[in-house]
Coordinates of C-alpha atoms in Angstrom, one line a residue:
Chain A
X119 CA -30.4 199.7 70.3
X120 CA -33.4 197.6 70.6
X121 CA -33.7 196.1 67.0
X122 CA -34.2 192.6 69.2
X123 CA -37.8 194.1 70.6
X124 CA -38.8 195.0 66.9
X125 CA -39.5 191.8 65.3
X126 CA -41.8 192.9 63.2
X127 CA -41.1 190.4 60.5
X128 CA -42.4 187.7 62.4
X129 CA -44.8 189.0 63.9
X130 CA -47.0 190.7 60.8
X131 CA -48.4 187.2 58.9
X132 CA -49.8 190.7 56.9
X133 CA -46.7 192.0 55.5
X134 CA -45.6 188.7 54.0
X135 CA -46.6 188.6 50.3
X136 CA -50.5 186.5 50.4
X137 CA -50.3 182.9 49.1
X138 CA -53.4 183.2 46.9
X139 CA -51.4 186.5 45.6
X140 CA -48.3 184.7 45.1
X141 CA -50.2 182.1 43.7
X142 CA -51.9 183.5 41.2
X143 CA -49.1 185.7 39.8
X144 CA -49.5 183.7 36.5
X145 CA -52.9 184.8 35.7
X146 CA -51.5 188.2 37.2
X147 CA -48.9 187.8 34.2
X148 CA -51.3 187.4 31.6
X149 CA -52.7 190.7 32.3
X150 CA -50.1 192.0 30.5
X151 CA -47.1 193.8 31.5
X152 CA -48.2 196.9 31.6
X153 CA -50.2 195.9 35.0
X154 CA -46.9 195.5 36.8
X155 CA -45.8 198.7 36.6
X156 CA -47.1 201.7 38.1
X157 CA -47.2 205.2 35.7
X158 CA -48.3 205.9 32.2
X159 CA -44.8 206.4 31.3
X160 CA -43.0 203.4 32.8
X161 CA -46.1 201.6 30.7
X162 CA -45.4 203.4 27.9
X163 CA -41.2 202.3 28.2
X164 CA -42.3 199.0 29.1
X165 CA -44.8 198.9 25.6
X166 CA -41.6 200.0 23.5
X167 CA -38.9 197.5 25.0
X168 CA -38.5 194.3 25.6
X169 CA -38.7 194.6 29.7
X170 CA -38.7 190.9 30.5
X171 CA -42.3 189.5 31.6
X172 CA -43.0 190.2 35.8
X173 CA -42.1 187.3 37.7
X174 CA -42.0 188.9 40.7
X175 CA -45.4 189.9 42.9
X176 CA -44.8 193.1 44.7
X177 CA -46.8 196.5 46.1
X178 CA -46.4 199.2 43.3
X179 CA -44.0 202.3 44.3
X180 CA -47.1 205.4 44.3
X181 CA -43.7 207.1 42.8
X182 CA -44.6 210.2 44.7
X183 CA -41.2 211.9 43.7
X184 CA -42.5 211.7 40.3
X185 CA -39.5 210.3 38.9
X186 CA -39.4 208.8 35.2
X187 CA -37.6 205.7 35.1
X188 CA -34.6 204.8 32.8
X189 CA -35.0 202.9 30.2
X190 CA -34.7 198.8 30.6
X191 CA -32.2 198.7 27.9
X192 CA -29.9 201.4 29.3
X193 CA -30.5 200.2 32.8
X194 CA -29.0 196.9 32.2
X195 CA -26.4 197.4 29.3
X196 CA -24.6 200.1 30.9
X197 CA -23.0 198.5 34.0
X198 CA -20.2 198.7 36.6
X199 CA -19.3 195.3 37.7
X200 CA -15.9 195.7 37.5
X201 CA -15.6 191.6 38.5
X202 CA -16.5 191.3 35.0
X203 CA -14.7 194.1 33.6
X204 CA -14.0 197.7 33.9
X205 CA -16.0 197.8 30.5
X206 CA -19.5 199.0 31.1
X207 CA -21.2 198.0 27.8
X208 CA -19.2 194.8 28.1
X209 CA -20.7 193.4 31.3
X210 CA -23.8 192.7 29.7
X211 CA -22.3 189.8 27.4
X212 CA -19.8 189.0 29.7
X213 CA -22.4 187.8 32.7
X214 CA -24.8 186.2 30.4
X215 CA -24.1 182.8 31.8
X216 CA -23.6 184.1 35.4
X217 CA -25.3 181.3 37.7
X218 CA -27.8 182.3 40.4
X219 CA -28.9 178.9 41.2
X220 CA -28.9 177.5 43.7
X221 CA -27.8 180.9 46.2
X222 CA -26.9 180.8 49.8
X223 CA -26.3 184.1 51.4
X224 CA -24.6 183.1 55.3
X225 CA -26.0 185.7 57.9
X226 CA -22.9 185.7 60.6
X227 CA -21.2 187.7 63.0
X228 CA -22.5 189.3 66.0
X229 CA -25.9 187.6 65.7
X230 CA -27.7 185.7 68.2
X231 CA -27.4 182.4 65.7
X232 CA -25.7 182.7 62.5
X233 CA -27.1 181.2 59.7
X234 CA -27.3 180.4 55.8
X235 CA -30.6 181.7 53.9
X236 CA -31.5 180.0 50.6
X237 CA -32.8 183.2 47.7
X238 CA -36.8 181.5 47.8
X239 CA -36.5 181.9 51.5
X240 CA -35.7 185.7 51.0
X241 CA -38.0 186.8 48.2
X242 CA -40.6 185.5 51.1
X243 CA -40.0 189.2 52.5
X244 CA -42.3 191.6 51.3
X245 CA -41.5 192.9 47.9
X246 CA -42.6 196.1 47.4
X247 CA -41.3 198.3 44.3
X248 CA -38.7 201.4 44.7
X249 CA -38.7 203.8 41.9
X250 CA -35.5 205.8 43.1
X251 CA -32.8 207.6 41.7
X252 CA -29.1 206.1 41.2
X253 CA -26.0 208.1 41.0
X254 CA -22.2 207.0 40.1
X255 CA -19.3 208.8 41.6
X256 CA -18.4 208.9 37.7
X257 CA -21.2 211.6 37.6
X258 CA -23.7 209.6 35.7
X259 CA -26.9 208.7 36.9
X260 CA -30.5 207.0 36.7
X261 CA -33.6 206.2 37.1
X262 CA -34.2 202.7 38.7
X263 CA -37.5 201.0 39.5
X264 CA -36.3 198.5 41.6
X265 CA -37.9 195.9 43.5
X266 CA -36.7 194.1 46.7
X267 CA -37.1 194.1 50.4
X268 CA -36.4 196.4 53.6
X269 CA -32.9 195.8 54.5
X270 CA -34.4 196.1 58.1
X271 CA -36.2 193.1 57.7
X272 CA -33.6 191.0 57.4
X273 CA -31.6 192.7 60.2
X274 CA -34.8 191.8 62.6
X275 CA -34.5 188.8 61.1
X276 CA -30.8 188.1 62.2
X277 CA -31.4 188.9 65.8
X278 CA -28.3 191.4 66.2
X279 CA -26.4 191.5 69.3
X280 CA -26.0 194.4 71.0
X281 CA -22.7 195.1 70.1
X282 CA -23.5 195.0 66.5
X283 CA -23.2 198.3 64.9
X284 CA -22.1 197.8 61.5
X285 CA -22.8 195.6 58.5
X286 CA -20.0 194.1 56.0
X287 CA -21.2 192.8 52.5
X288 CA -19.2 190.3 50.1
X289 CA -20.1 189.7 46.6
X290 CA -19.6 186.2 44.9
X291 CA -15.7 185.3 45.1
X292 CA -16.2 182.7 42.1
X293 CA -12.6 183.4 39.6
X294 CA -14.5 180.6 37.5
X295 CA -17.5 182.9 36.9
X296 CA -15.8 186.9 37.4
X297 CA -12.6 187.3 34.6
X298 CA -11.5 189.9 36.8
X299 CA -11.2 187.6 40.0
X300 CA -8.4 185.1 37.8
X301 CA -6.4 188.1 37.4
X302 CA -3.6 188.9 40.5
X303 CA -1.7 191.4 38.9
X304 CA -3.7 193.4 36.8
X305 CA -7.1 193.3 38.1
X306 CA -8.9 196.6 39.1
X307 CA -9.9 195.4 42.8
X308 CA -9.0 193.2 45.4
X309 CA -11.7 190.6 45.6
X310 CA -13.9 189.8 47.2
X311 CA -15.5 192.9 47.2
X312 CA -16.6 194.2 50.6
X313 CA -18.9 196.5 51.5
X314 CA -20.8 198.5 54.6
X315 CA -23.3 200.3 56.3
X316 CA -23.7 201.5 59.8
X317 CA -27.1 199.9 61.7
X318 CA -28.8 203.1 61.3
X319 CA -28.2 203.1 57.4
X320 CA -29.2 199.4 57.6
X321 CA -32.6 199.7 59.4
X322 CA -33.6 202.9 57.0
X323 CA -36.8 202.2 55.4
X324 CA -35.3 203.3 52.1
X325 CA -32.7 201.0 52.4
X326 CA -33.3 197.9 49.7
X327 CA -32.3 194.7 49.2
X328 CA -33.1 194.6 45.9
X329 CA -34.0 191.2 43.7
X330 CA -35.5 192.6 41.1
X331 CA -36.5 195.6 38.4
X332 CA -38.8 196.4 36.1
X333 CA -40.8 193.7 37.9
X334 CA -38.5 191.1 36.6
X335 CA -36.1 189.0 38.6
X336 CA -32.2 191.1 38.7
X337 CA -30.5 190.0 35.4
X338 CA -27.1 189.2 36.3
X339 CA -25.2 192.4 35.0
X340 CA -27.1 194.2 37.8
X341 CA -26.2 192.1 40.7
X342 CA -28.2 188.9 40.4
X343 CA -29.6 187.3 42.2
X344 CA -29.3 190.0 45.4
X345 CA -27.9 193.3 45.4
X346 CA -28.1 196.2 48.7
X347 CA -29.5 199.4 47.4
X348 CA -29.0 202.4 49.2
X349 CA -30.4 205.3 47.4
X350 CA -28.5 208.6 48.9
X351 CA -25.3 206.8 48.4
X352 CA -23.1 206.6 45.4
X353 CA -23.7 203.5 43.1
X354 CA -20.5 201.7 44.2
X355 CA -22.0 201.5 48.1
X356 CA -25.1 199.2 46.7
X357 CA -22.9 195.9 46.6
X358 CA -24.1 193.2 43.9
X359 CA -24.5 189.5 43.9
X360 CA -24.2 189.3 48.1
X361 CA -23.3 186.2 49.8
X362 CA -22.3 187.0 53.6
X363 CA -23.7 189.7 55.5
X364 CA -21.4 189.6 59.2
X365 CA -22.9 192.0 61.7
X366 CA -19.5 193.6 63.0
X367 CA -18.6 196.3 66.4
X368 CA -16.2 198.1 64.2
X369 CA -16.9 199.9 60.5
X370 CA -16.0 197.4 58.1
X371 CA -13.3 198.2 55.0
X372 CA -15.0 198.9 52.0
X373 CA -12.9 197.8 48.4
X374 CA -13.2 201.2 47.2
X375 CA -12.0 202.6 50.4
X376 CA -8.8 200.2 50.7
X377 CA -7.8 200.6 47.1
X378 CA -8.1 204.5 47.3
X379 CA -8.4 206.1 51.0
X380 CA -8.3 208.9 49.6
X381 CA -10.9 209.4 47.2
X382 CA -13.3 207.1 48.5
X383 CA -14.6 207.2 51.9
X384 CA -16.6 204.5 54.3
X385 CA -19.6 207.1 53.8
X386 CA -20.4 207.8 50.0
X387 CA -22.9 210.1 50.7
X388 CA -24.3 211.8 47.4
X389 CA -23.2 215.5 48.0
X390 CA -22.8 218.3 45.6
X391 CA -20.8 220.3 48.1
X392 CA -18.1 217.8 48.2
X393 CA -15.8 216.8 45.0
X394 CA -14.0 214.0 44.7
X395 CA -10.5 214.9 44.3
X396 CA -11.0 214.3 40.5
X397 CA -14.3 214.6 39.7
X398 CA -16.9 217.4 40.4
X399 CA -19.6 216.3 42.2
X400 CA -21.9 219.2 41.3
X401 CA -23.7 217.8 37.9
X402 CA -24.7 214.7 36.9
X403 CA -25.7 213.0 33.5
X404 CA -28.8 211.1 33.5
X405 CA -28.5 208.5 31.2
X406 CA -30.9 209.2 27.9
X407 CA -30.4 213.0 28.4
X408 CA -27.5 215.0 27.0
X409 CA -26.7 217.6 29.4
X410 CA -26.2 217.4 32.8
X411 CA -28.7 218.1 35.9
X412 CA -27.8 219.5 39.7
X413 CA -26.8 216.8 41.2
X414 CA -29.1 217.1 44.8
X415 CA -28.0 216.7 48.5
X416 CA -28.0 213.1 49.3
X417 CA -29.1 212.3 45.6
X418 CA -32.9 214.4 46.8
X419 CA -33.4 211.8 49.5
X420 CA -32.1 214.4 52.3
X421 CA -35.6 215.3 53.9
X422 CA -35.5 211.3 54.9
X423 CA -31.5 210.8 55.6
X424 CA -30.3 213.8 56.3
X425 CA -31.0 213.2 60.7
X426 CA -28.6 210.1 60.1
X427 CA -25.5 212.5 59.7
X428 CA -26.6 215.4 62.1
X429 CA -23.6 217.0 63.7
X430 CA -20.9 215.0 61.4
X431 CA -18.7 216.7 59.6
X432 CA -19.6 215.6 55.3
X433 CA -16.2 217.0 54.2
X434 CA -14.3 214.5 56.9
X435 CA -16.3 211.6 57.0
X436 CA -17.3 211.4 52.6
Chain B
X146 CA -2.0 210.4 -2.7
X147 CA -0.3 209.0 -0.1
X148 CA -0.6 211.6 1.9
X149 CA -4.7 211.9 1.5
X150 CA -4.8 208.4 2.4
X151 CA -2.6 208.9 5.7
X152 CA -5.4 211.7 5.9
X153 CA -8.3 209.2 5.6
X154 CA -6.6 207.0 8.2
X155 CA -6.2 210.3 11.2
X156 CA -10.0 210.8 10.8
X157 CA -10.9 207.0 11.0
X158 CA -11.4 207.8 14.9
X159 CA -13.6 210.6 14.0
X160 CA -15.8 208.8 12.0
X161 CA -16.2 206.3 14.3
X162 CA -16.8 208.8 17.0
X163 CA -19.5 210.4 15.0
X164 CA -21.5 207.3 14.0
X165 CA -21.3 206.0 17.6
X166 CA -22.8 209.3 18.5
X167 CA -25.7 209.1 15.9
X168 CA -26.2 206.4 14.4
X169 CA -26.0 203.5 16.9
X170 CA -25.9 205.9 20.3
X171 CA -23.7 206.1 22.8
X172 CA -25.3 205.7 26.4
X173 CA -23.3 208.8 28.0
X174 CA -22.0 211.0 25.2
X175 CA -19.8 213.2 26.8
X176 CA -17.6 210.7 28.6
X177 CA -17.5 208.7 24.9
X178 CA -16.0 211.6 22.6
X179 CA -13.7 212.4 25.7
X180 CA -12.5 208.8 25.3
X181 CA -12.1 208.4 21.4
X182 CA -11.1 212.4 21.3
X183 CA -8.8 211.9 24.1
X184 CA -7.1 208.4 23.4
X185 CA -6.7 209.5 19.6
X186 CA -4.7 212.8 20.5
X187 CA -3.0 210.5 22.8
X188 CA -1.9 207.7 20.5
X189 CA -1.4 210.3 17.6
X190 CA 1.5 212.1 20.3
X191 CA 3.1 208.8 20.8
X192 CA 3.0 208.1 16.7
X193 CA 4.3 211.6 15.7
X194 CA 7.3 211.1 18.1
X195 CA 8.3 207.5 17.1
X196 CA 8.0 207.8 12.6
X197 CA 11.9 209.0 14.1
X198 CA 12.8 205.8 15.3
X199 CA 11.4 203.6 12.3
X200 CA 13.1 205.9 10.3
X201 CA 15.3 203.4 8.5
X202 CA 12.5 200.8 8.2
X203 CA 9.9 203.6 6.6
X204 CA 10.6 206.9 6.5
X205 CA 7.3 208.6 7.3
X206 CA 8.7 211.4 8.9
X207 CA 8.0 213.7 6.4
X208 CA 4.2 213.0 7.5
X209 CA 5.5 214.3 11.2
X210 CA 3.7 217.6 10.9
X211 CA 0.4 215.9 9.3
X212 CA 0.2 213.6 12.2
X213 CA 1.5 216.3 15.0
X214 CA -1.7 218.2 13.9
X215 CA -3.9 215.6 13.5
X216 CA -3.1 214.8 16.8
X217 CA -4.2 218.7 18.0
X218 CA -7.1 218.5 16.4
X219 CA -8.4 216.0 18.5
X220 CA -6.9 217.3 21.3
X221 CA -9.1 220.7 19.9
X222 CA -12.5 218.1 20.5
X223 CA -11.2 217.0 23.6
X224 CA -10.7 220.5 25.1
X225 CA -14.5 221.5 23.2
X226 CA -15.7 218.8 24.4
X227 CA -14.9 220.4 28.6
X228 CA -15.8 223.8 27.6
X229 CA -19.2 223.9 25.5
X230 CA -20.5 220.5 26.9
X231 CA -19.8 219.6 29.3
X232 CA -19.2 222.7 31.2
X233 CA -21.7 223.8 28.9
X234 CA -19.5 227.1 28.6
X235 CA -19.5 228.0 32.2
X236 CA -15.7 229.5 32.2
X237 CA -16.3 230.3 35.6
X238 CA -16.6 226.6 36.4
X239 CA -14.1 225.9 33.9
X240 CA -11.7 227.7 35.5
X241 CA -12.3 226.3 39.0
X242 CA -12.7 222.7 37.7
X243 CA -9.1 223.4 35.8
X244 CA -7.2 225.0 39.4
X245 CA -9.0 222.4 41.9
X246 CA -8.4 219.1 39.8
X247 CA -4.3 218.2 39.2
X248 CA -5.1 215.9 35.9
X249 CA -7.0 219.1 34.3
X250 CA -4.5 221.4 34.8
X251 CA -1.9 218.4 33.4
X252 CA -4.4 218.2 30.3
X253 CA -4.5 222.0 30.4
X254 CA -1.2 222.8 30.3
X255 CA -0.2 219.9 27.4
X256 CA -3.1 222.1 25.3
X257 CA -1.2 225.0 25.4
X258 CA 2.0 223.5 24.4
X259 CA 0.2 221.6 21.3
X260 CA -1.3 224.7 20.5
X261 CA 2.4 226.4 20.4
X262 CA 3.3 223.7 18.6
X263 CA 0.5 223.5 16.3
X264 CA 0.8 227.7 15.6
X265 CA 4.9 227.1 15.2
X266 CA 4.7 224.6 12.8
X267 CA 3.7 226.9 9.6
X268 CA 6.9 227.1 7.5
X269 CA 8.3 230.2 8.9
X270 CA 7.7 230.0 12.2
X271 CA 9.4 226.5 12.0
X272 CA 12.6 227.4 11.4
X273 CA 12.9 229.7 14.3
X274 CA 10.9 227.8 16.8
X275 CA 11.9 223.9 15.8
X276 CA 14.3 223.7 18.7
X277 CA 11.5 224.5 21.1
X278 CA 9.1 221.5 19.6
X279 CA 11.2 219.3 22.2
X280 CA 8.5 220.6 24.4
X281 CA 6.8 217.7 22.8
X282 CA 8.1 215.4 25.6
X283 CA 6.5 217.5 28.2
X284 CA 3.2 217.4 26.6
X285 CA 3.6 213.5 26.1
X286 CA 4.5 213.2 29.8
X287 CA 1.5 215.3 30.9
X288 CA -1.0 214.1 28.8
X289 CA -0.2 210.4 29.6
X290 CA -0.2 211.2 33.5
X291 CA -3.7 212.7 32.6
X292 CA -5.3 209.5 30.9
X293 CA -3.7 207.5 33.8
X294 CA -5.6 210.1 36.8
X295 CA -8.9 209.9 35.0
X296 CA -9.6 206.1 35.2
X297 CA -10.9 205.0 37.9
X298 CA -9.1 201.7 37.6
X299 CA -6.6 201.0 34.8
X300 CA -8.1 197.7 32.9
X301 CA -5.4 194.8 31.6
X302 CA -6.0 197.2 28.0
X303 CA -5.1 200.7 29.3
X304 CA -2.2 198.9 31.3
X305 CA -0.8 197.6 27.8
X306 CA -1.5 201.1 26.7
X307 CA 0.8 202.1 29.9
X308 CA 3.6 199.8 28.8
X309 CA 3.8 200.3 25.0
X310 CA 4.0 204.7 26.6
X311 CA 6.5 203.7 29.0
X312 CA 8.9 201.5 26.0
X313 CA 8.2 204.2 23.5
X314 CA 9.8 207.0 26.0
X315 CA 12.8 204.6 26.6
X316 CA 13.3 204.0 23.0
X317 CA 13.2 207.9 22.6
X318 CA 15.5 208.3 25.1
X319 CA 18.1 206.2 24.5
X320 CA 18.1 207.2 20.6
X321 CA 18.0 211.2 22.2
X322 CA 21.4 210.2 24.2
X323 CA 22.9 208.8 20.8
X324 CA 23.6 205.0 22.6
X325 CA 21.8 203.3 19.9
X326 CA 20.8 204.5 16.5
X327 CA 17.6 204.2 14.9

């Protein structure tokens, strides 16, 4: 691994986002929203709803997969955030007070110096917008133009040690803010909730750490203020609301997979071929049609991801 | 009268079902008319077998059958519901969906003893197949292990749900071994 030779972040004054651009995202704002975003359609969604006005200064997704985006309503009133509740309509109301500000997120682990990164510090990354596609392990899925940084940026950023070779995520343990957390006997998941990635996943170019969508800030029913987004996974992989990312030797335990070994997996790789033990993987619903679609290999991000798994065995390691 | 307003009452949930659908839109149809089709049959099983025990309080049992197929009927949209679409009438997948997943064949299997039931309950056939309608708790037991496997999580609400099952079935029992009368 040479992920310490690669510090590309500091390195390319280029890739940050350009003051005067940053600057002058207020006049950029009065363009109208419709500037923000990059197709007719999304324009056309964006004319019809009430998408919150950009506040976020990013490079447009060319969208080359041609996807069309869900709408902002759907997008941020259906919801699992099962801190809140197991209720997906009822997350929405439930986080309206959610507080973002101030947020630390603590870098630790096997690191060359741990530290604690404020959220202005990290929308200094380049933002660039992700149109990509989002699939549940419930078989539902949409279409979500996110916007956020390269994971691998903040790796570079970290300095891993050479032992590194995993990543564990926490979300928010705050029983003050998440119902769920107050509960000990009848909550859905141990908290906090934990998630990870191996370094390869980590320094994928698709991999996101997503702030924003719809070129809005993340409200927080959809992870506010930072959430991972991993777009070949199932949804429950792309952890919301982060607060430590520890750099680890050893593959971390995910919530899902230490509530239920055996239907959830360290992996969650979008696959068709393989069910979950209740659920048929093969379909999916995309949210604003009625019937169901193939669900693709790696949710259609395969030609990019597939070199990741190479040799492993998808039915052992799901 | 009495009985068209009990009537009323069993399609409340269907009504509600169908203006969710259409008039205010539901954001993934399919999984919502499993949910109101499914808990309805549900909670309709659990009604039909405890009128019995508030039997001195109210006697509604004479409503027993009304309710029994009320309760198939939704168990009829549940099962459409699989078939047309969301398998959208693929029996071939139907059929492998049913064998390879445990709480389908549970749901599968409580079908055809409402259906049984529901078929056994015209007047004639009654008579002859009444002592077989104990069946029931099979179906009850089946069906609830069936909501239970398709949640991913059980929330505080579906764990009440679990406990008013669980009391219900010891009521039942204890009234079926005669050491306390209803």
């Amino acid at each position: 691994m040479h992920y310490l030779k690669k510090e590309r972040w500091e390195k390319g004054g280029s890739s940050v986002t350009d003051e005067k651009l940053f600057e002058g995202r207020r006049s950029f704002i009065k363009l109208g929203a419709a500037m923000a975003v990059s197709t007719a359609t999304v324009m056309e969604l964006a004319a019809k709803e009430s998408v919150p006005a950009p506040d976020l200064s990013y490079k447009n997704d060319p969208n080359s997969m041609d996807l069309t985006p869900s709408s902002y309503g759907d997008i941020t009133s259906y919801n699992n955030f099962y801190e809140f509740t197991t209720d997906k309509k009822r997350v929405k109301p439930l986080s309206r007070r959610f507080k973002t500000e101030p947020w630390n997120v603590t870098v630790d682990g096997l690191v060359e110096k741990p530290f604690t990164i404020g959220l202005e510090e990290l929308r200094r990354f380049p933002l660039s917008e992700r149109i990509y596609r989002f699939r549940c392990v419930e078989g539902w899925s949409m279409v979500v133009p996110w916007i956020g940084f390269e994971l691998s940026a903040l790796v570079r950023h970290a300095r891993p040690l050479s032992g590194a070779r995993y990543l564990r995520f926490e979300t928010l343990y705050d029983p003050g803010q998440f119902p769920d957390q107050q509960r000990t006997l009848f909550n859905a998941l141990e908290y906090p909730y934990v998630e990870g990635l191996r370094m390869d996943e980590a320094m994928h170019p698709l991999t996101l750490m997503a702030v924003g969508l719809y070129g809005h800030s993340l409200p927080p029913q959809n992870g506010a203020p930072l959430r991972l987004i991993v777009p070949w996974k199932y949804g429950f992989k792309s952890i919301k609301s982060i607060v430590r990312i520890t750099f680890t030797e050893t593959p971390p335990l995910n919530s899902w997979q230490r509530a239920v070994p055996a239907e959830y997996g360290f992996f969650a790789n979008v696959n068709p071929e393989v069910d979950h033990p209740r659920w048929s993987q093969k379909r999916e619903r995309l949210l604003g049609s009625f019937f169901k679609q193939k669900t693709l290999m790696f949710n259609g991000y395969a030609d990019e991801v597939a070199q990741l798994y190479a040799g492993m065995d998808l039915r052992k390691n799901f | 009268m009495r009985r068209a307003l009990i009537a009323l009452l069993l399609l409340a949930p269907l009504g509600f079902l169908l203006f969710h659908l259409f008039v205010s839109g539901a954001e993934d149809p399919i999984k919502y008319i499993y949910t109101v089709s499914g808990g309805t049959a549900l909670t309709l099983l659990y009604v039909t077998t405890s009128l019995s025990l508030l039997r001195r309080a109210a006697n509604f049992v004479r409503y027993r059958r009304m309710v029994g197929l009320f309760a198939f009927f939704y168990a009829v949209l549940h099962l459409g519901n699989f078939l047309i679409l969301d398998m959208e009438l693929d029996l071939k997948m139907a059929l492998s969906e049913t064998l390879d997943k445990p709480f389908i064949y549970l749901g599968m299997l409580s079908f055809a003893i409402l259906l049984f039931m529901a078929v056994t309950s015209l007047p004639r056939l009654f008579a002859k197949y009444v002592r077989y309608h104990r069946l029931i708790y099979a179906a009850l037991l089946m069906t609830s292990t069936h909501f239970v496997m398709a949640q991913k999580a059980l929330s505080p609400l579906q764990w009440g749900m679990v406990a008013v099952m669980a009391l219900i079935g010891v009521l039942k029992l204890l009234q079926r071994t005669g050491r306390v009368r209803f």
